[in-house]
Coordinates of C-alpha atoms (C1' of nucleotides) and ligand atoms in Angstrom, one line a residue:
Chain A
M1 CA -0.1 0.0 0.0
K2 CA 1.7 3.2 -0.9
L3 CA 0.7 6.8 -1.6
T4 CA 1.5 7.9 -5.2
S5 CA 3.4 11.0 -5.9
K6 CA 0.4 12.5 -7.7
G7 CA -1.6 12.6 -4.5
R8 CA 1.3 13.6 -2.4
Y9 CA 2.3 16.4 -4.7
A10 CA -1.3 17.7 -4.9
V11 CA -1.5 18.3 -1.4
M12 CA 1.8 19.6 -1.0
A13 CA 1.2 22.2 -3.7
L14 CA -2.3 23.1 -2.1
V15 CA -0.7 23.9 1.3
D16 CA 1.8 26.0 -0.5
L17 CA -0.6 27.6 -2.3
A18 CA -2.9 28.2 0.7
R19 CA 0.1 30.0 2.6
F20 CA 0.7 32.6 0.0
D21 CA -2.7 33.3 -1.9
N22 CA -3.9 36.2 0.5
I23 CA -2.7 38.8 -1.7
N24 CA -1.8 37.5 -5.3
P25 CA -2.5 34.4 -7.2
V26 CA 0.2 32.0 -7.0
S27 CA 2.1 30.8 -10.1
L28 CA 2.8 27.2 -10.7
R29 CA 6.5 28.3 -11.3
D30 CA 6.9 29.4 -7.8
I31 CA 5.1 26.4 -6.4
S32 CA 7.6 24.4 -8.4
L33 CA 10.6 26.1 -7.1
R34 CA 9.7 26.2 -3.6
Q35 CA 8.5 22.6 -3.5
G36 CA 10.8 21.2 -5.8
I37 CA 8.1 19.5 -8.0
S38 CA 8.4 19.5 -11.8
L39 CA 6.5 22.4 -13.5
D40 CA 5.0 20.2 -16.1
Y41 CA 3.8 17.7 -13.7
L42 CA 2.1 20.4 -11.5
E43 CA 0.2 21.5 -14.6
Q44 CA -1.3 17.9 -15.1
I45 CA -2.3 18.2 -11.5
F46 CA -3.7 21.6 -11.4
S47 CA -5.7 21.0 -14.4
K48 CA -7.5 18.3 -12.4
L49 CA -7.9 20.4 -9.4
K50 CA -9.5 23.1 -11.5
K51 CA -11.9 20.8 -13.0
N52 CA -13.0 19.8 -9.4
E53 CA -13.5 23.4 -8.7
I54 CA -10.8 23.3 -5.9
V55 CA -8.8 26.1 -7.4
K56 CA -9.6 28.9 -9.8
S57 CA -7.0 30.0 -12.5
I58 CA -6.2 33.5 -13.5
R59 CA -4.3 33.9 -16.8
G60 CA -1.6 36.2 -18.1
T61 CA 1.2 38.0 -16.5
Q62 CA 1.0 38.0 -12.7
G63 CA -1.6 35.3 -13.0
G64 CA -1.6 32.1 -11.1
Y65 CA -4.0 29.9 -9.1
V66 CA -6.1 30.8 -6.1
L67 CA -8.2 28.6 -4.0
N68 CA -11.9 28.4 -4.9
K69 CA -13.1 27.4 -1.5
N70 CA -12.6 28.1 2.1
P71 CA -9.6 25.9 3.5
N72 CA -11.8 24.4 5.9
D73 CA -14.1 23.0 3.2
I74 CA -11.5 21.2 1.4
K75 CA -10.8 17.9 2.8
L76 CA -8.2 15.5 1.8
T77 CA -10.9 13.4 0.3
N78 CA -11.6 16.1 -2.1
I79 CA -8.3 16.7 -3.2
F80 CA -7.5 12.8 -3.6
H81 CA -10.8 12.4 -5.6
A82 CA -9.8 15.2 -8.0
V83 CA -6.4 13.8 -8.7
D84 CA -7.8 10.2 -8.9
E85 CA -5.9 9.0 -5.9
K86 CA -8.2 6.4 -4.6
V87 CA -8.2 4.1 -1.8
K88 CA -8.7 0.6 -3.2
T89 CA -8.6 -2.4 -0.8
V90 CA -11.3 -4.9 -2.1
Q91 CA -10.5 -6.6 -5.2
C92 CA -14.2 -7.3 -6.3
K93 CA -16.6 -4.8 -7.8
K94 CA -18.5 -3.3 -4.6
E95 CA -21.9 -3.0 -6.3
S96 CA -21.8 -6.7 -7.4
K97 CA -22.9 -9.6 -5.2
R98 CA -20.2 -11.6 -6.7
G99 CA -16.8 -12.1 -5.0
C100 CA -13.2 -11.5 -6.2
N101 CA -12.6 -15.0 -7.1
G102 CA -15.4 -14.9 -9.6
K103 CA -17.7 -17.1 -7.2
A104 CA -21.4 -16.0 -6.3
T105 CA -20.5 -14.9 -2.9
K106 CA -18.2 -12.4 -1.5
C107 CA -14.7 -13.9 -0.3
I108 CA -13.6 -14.7 3.4
T109 CA -11.8 -11.5 3.8
H110 CA -14.0 -9.0 1.9
N111 CA -15.3 -7.5 5.2
L112 CA -11.8 -7.0 6.6
W113 CA -10.8 -5.1 3.5
D114 CA -13.9 -3.2 3.7
E115 CA -13.3 -2.1 7.2
L116 CA -9.9 -1.1 6.3
E117 CA -11.1 1.1 3.5
I118 CA -13.4 2.8 6.0
H119 CA -10.8 3.3 8.4
I120 CA -8.4 5.0 5.9
N121 CA -11.2 7.3 4.4
T122 CA -12.2 8.5 7.8
F123 CA -8.8 9.9 8.1
F124 CA -8.8 11.8 4.7
D125 CA -12.5 12.8 5.5
N126 CA -11.6 14.5 8.8
K127 CA -8.5 16.2 7.6
S128 CA -8.9 19.7 6.0
L129 CA -6.5 22.0 4.3
E130 CA -7.3 24.5 7.1
D131 CA -5.6 21.8 9.7
L132 CA -2.4 21.4 7.5
I133 CA -1.9 25.3 7.3
K134 CA -2.3 25.7 10.9
N135 CA -0.2 22.7 11.8
N136 CA 2.3 24.2 9.3
K137 CA 2.4 27.6 10.9
E138 CA 3.0 26.2 14.2
T139 CA 6.0 24.3 13.3
R140 CA 7.4 27.4 11.4
V141 CA 7.5 29.4 14.6
Chain B
M1 CA -3.5 3.7 -2.4
K2 CA -4.1 0.1 -3.0
L3 CA -3.7 -3.1 -1.6
T4 CA -1.7 -5.7 -3.6
S5 CA -2.9 -8.9 -4.2
K6 CA 0.1 -10.7 -2.6
G7 CA -1.1 -9.1 0.8
R8 CA -4.7 -9.9 0.0
Y9 CA -4.1 -13.6 -0.8
A10 CA -1.8 -14.2 2.1
V11 CA -4.4 -13.3 4.5
M12 CA -7.1 -15.0 2.6
A13 CA -5.1 -18.2 2.5
L14 CA -4.1 -17.9 6.2
V15 CA -7.9 -17.5 7.3
D16 CA -8.6 -20.6 5.1
L17 CA -5.7 -22.5 6.6
A18 CA -6.7 -21.7 10.2
R19 CA -10.1 -23.1 9.5
F20 CA -8.9 -26.4 8.8
D21 CA -5.8 -27.0 10.4
N22 CA -7.2 -28.6 13.6
I23 CA -6.7 -32.0 12.2
N24 CA -4.5 -32.3 9.5
P25 CA -2.1 -30.2 7.6
V26 CA -3.8 -28.3 4.8
S27 CA -2.2 -28.6 1.4
L28 CA -1.7 -25.7 -1.0
R29 CA -3.7 -27.6 -3.4
D30 CA -6.8 -27.4 -1.4
I31 CA -6.5 -23.6 -0.7
S32 CA -5.9 -23.0 -4.4
L33 CA -9.0 -24.6 -5.1
R34 CA -11.2 -23.3 -2.4
Q35 CA -10.0 -19.8 -2.7
G36 CA -9.5 -19.6 -6.4
I37 CA -5.7 -18.6 -6.1
S38 CA -3.0 -20.0 -8.5
L39 CA -1.1 -22.7 -6.8
D40 CA 2.3 -21.5 -8.0
Y41 CA 1.6 -18.2 -6.6
L42 CA 0.6 -19.7 -3.5
E43 CA 3.8 -21.3 -3.1
Q44 CA 5.7 -18.1 -3.4
I45 CA 3.7 -16.6 -0.7
F46 CA 3.9 -19.5 1.7
S47 CA 7.7 -19.7 1.2
K48 CA 7.9 -16.2 2.8
L49 CA 5.3 -17.0 5.6
K50 CA 7.5 -20.1 6.6
K51 CA 10.6 -18.0 6.5
N52 CA 8.9 -15.7 8.8
E53 CA 7.7 -18.6 11.1
I54 CA 4.1 -17.8 10.7
V55 CA 3.6 -21.3 9.3
K56 CA 5.3 -24.7 9.5
S57 CA 5.5 -27.2 6.6
I58 CA 5.1 -30.8 6.5
R59 CA 6.3 -32.5 3.4
G60 CA 5.3 -35.7 1.7
T61 CA 1.9 -37.5 1.1
Q62 CA -0.8 -35.9 3.3
G63 CA 1.6 -33.1 4.0
G64 CA 0.8 -29.4 4.0
Y65 CA 0.9 -26.4 6.2
V66 CA 0.1 -25.7 9.6
L67 CA 0.0 -22.5 11.7
N68 CA 3.2 -22.1 13.6
K69 CA 1.6 -19.7 16.5
N70 CA -1.7 -19.1 18.0
P71 CA -4.1 -17.5 15.7
N72 CA -4.3 -14.8 18.6
D73 CA -0.6 -14.0 18.2
I74 CA -0.6 -13.6 14.4
K75 CA -1.3 -10.0 13.6
L76 CA -2.1 -8.7 10.2
T77 CA 1.2 -6.6 10.7
N78 CA 3.2 -9.8 10.8
I79 CA 1.5 -11.4 7.8
F80 CA 2.0 -8.2 5.7
H81 CA 5.5 -7.8 6.8
A82 CA 6.2 -11.5 5.8
V83 CA 5.2 -11.0 2.3
D84 CA 6.7 -7.5 1.9
E85 CA 3.5 -5.7 1.6
K86 CA 4.3 -2.6 3.5
V87 CA 2.6 0.8 4.2
K88 CA 4.7 3.6 2.7
T89 CA 3.1 7.0 2.8
V90 CA 6.3 9.3 3.1
Q91 CA 8.7 9.6 0.2
C92 CA 11.6 10.5 2.1
K93 CA 13.8 8.1 4.0
K94 CA 12.7 8.1 7.6
E95 CA 15.9 7.8 9.3
S96 CA 17.3 10.7 7.2
K97 CA 17.1 14.4 8.3
R98 CA 16.6 15.3 4.7
G99 CA 13.3 15.8 3.0
C100 CA 11.8 14.3 0.0
N101 CA 12.7 17.0 -2.4
G102 CA 16.3 16.6 -1.6
K103 CA 16.3 19.8 0.7
A104 CA 17.8 19.8 4.2
T105 CA 14.5 19.8 6.0
K106 CA 11.4 17.7 5.8
C107 CA 8.7 19.0 3.6
I108 CA 5.5 20.7 4.7
T109 CA 3.4 17.5 4.3
H110 CA 5.8 14.9 5.9
N111 CA 4.1 15.0 9.3
L112 CA 0.7 14.4 7.7
W113 CA 1.9 11.3 5.7
D114 CA 3.5 10.1 9.0
E115 CA 0.3 10.5 10.9
L116 CA -1.6 8.5 8.0
E117 CA 1.0 5.7 8.2
I118 CA 0.4 5.3 11.9
H119 CA -3.2 5.4 11.5
I120 CA -3.1 2.5 8.9
N121 CA -0.8 0.6 10.9
T122 CA -2.6 0.7 13.9
F123 CA -5.3 -1.1 12.0
F124 CA -3.0 -3.9 11.2
D125 CA -1.4 -3.9 14.6
N126 CA -4.9 -4.5 16.2
K127 CA -6.2 -7.2 14.0
S128 CA -5.4 -10.8 14.6
L129 CA -6.0 -14.1 12.7
E130 CA -8.1 -15.1 15.5
D131 CA -10.4 -12.0 15.1
L132 CA -10.9 -12.9 11.5
I133 CA -11.7 -16.7 12.0
K134 CA -14.2 -15.8 14.7
N135 CA -15.8 -13.2 12.5
N136 CA -16.0 -15.8 9.6
K137 CA -17.5 -18.3 11.7
E138 CA -20.3 -16.0 12.8
T139 CA -21.0 -15.0 9.3
R140 CA -21.1 -18.7 8.4
V141 CA -24.0 -19.6 10.9
Chain C
dT1 C1' 2.1 47.1 -29.9
dC2 C1' 4.5 43.2 -28.4
dA3 C1' 7.1 40.4 -25.6
dA4 C1' 7.1 37.8 -21.5
dA5 C1' 4.5 35.5 -18.0
dA6 C1' 1.6 32.0 -17.1
dC7 C1' -2.2 28.8 -18.0
dT8 C1' -3.8 24.7 -21.4
dT9 C1' -3.8 20.4 -23.7
dG10 C1' -2.6 16.3 -25.2
dA11 C1' 0.8 13.3 -26.7
dC12 C1' 4.5 10.5 -25.5
dC13 C1' 7.7 7.3 -22.9
dA14 C1' 11.1 5.0 -19.8
dT15 C1' 11.1 2.5 -15.9
dT16 C1' 9.3 0.0 -12.0
dT17 C1' 5.8 -2.8 -10.0
dT18 C1' 2.5 -6.3 -10.3
dG19 C1' 0.8 -10.6 -10.7
dG20 C1' 1.5 -13.9 -12.1
dT21 C1' 3.5 -18.7 -15.2
dC22 C1' 6.9 -22.4 -16.2
dA23 C1' 10.3 -25.9 -15.4
dG24 C1' 12.5 -28.3 -12.9
dG25 C1' 13.7 -30.0 -8.7
dT26 C1' 13.5 -32.7 -3.5
dA27 C1' 11.4 -34.9 0.5
dT28 C1' 8.2 -38.5 2.3
dG29 C1' 4.2 -41.4 3.4
dT30 C1' 2.2 -46.1 1.6
Chain D
dA1 C1' 8.5 -47.0 -6.6
dC2 C1' 5.2 -43.9 -7.1
dA3 C1' 2.2 -40.3 -6.0
dT4 C1' 1.6 -36.4 -3.3
dA5 C1' 3.1 -32.0 -2.0
dC6 C1' 6.8 -29.0 -0.8
dC7 C1' 10.7 -26.0 -2.8
dT8 C1' 13.3 -22.9 -5.6
dG9 C1' 14.4 -19.7 -9.2
dA10 C1' 14.1 -18.0 -13.6
dC11 C1' 11.2 -15.7 -16.5
dC12 C1' 7.6 -12.7 -18.4
dA13 C1' 3.4 -9.6 -20.0
dA14 C1' 0.7 -6.1 -18.8
dA15 C1' -0.3 -2.3 -16.1
dA16 C1' 0.7 1.8 -13.4
dT17 C1' 4.0 5.4 -12.2
dG18 C1' 6.0 9.5 -12.7
dG19 C1' 7.1 11.9 -15.4
dT20 C1' 9.0 14.9 -20.2
dC21 C1' 8.0 17.5 -24.5
dA22 C1' 5.9 20.3 -27.7
dA23 C1' 2.7 23.5 -29.2
dG24 C1' -0.4 26.1 -28.3
dT25 C1' -3.8 30.6 -26.0
dT26 C1' -4.6 34.5 -23.0
dT27 C1' -3.3 38.4 -20.7
dT28 C1' -0.6 42.3 -18.7
dG29 C1' 2.7 45.9 -18.4
dA30 C1' 6.6 48.3 -20.5
Ligands
FES201 S1 -12.6 -8.7 -1.9 FE1 -14.6 -8.6 -2.2 S2 -14.8 -10.6 -2.5 FE2 -13.0 -10.7 -2.2
FES202 S1 7.7 13.0 2.8 FE1 9.3 13.2 4.2 S2 9.9 15.1 3.5 FE2 8.5 15.1 2.1

DNA sequence: TCAAAACTTGACCATTTTGGTCAGGTATGT
DNA sequence: ACATACCTGACCAAAATGGTCAAGTTTTGA
């Protein structure tokens, strides 16, 4: 089980963004330099964040990106969903009655994995961007 | 973030094993048939489980595998560790002071991922094979 | 006006991981 | 002796990962 860098970068970039967007839009170039993430890769990520209305873009010189919501209303769940970082612990299709082995009933560990998935998602549901900024400000002092 | 089938199969196979090992050793062939897992693949998995002293092997006709510990002492953590299914959320090396971006300090989201890793591992630490068997017996009634 | 800054889109690709298969063993009970 | 079942290691196709590259379009400020 590992986190992909797409998800990791998305959160990283948004925390960076949230810390600077009070006055001006923040350019991807700046985020790229500060966080050490490839500019081209950031563009892919922000394209998705924009489609999911987590950020707004402002074009032209002095342009950049701005948060589209209150940091408190942006949960990790939303960010991960936007960049297709999904938690997948079961093998079978959830909607179906069939199991992962192709048999007619769910396998003997299905419930376990389901519990695990809920356990992980709970973490993401409860963490907002606001929490992360706060936490980061504290450690900056 | 997804679970690999190596980890999933390992647990599945051990639950199956635990349910039948009271009397005789259980052959991989039987597990393979009951759970729909390739025999060759199971052999790879059990080789690792054996090295980690989670199961014992008994060779020859009527041979098979037997649990090497009390089901209550086999935690999911142990199983996952045995088959190299590890939870990896941070990008950097934990021991090092350096961050994932190559910089001298940990990145702004490092603490978050660390928290997440602990959150997930807690789940694995607290779940034993015994729990799974019980749960399964209940649902079988 | 026009160049530079910055967003936009989509194709492309090398490397690694995954999820196995295959081919040969070796040990042991009957 | 022979069948059963463990044991070992090589091998491999397909998918996912983690990007790069190229070619735009839009807007501002000098
Ligand atoms: S994981 Fe759902 S049936 Fe096996
Ligand atoms: S994840 Fe540890 S420094 Fe970024």
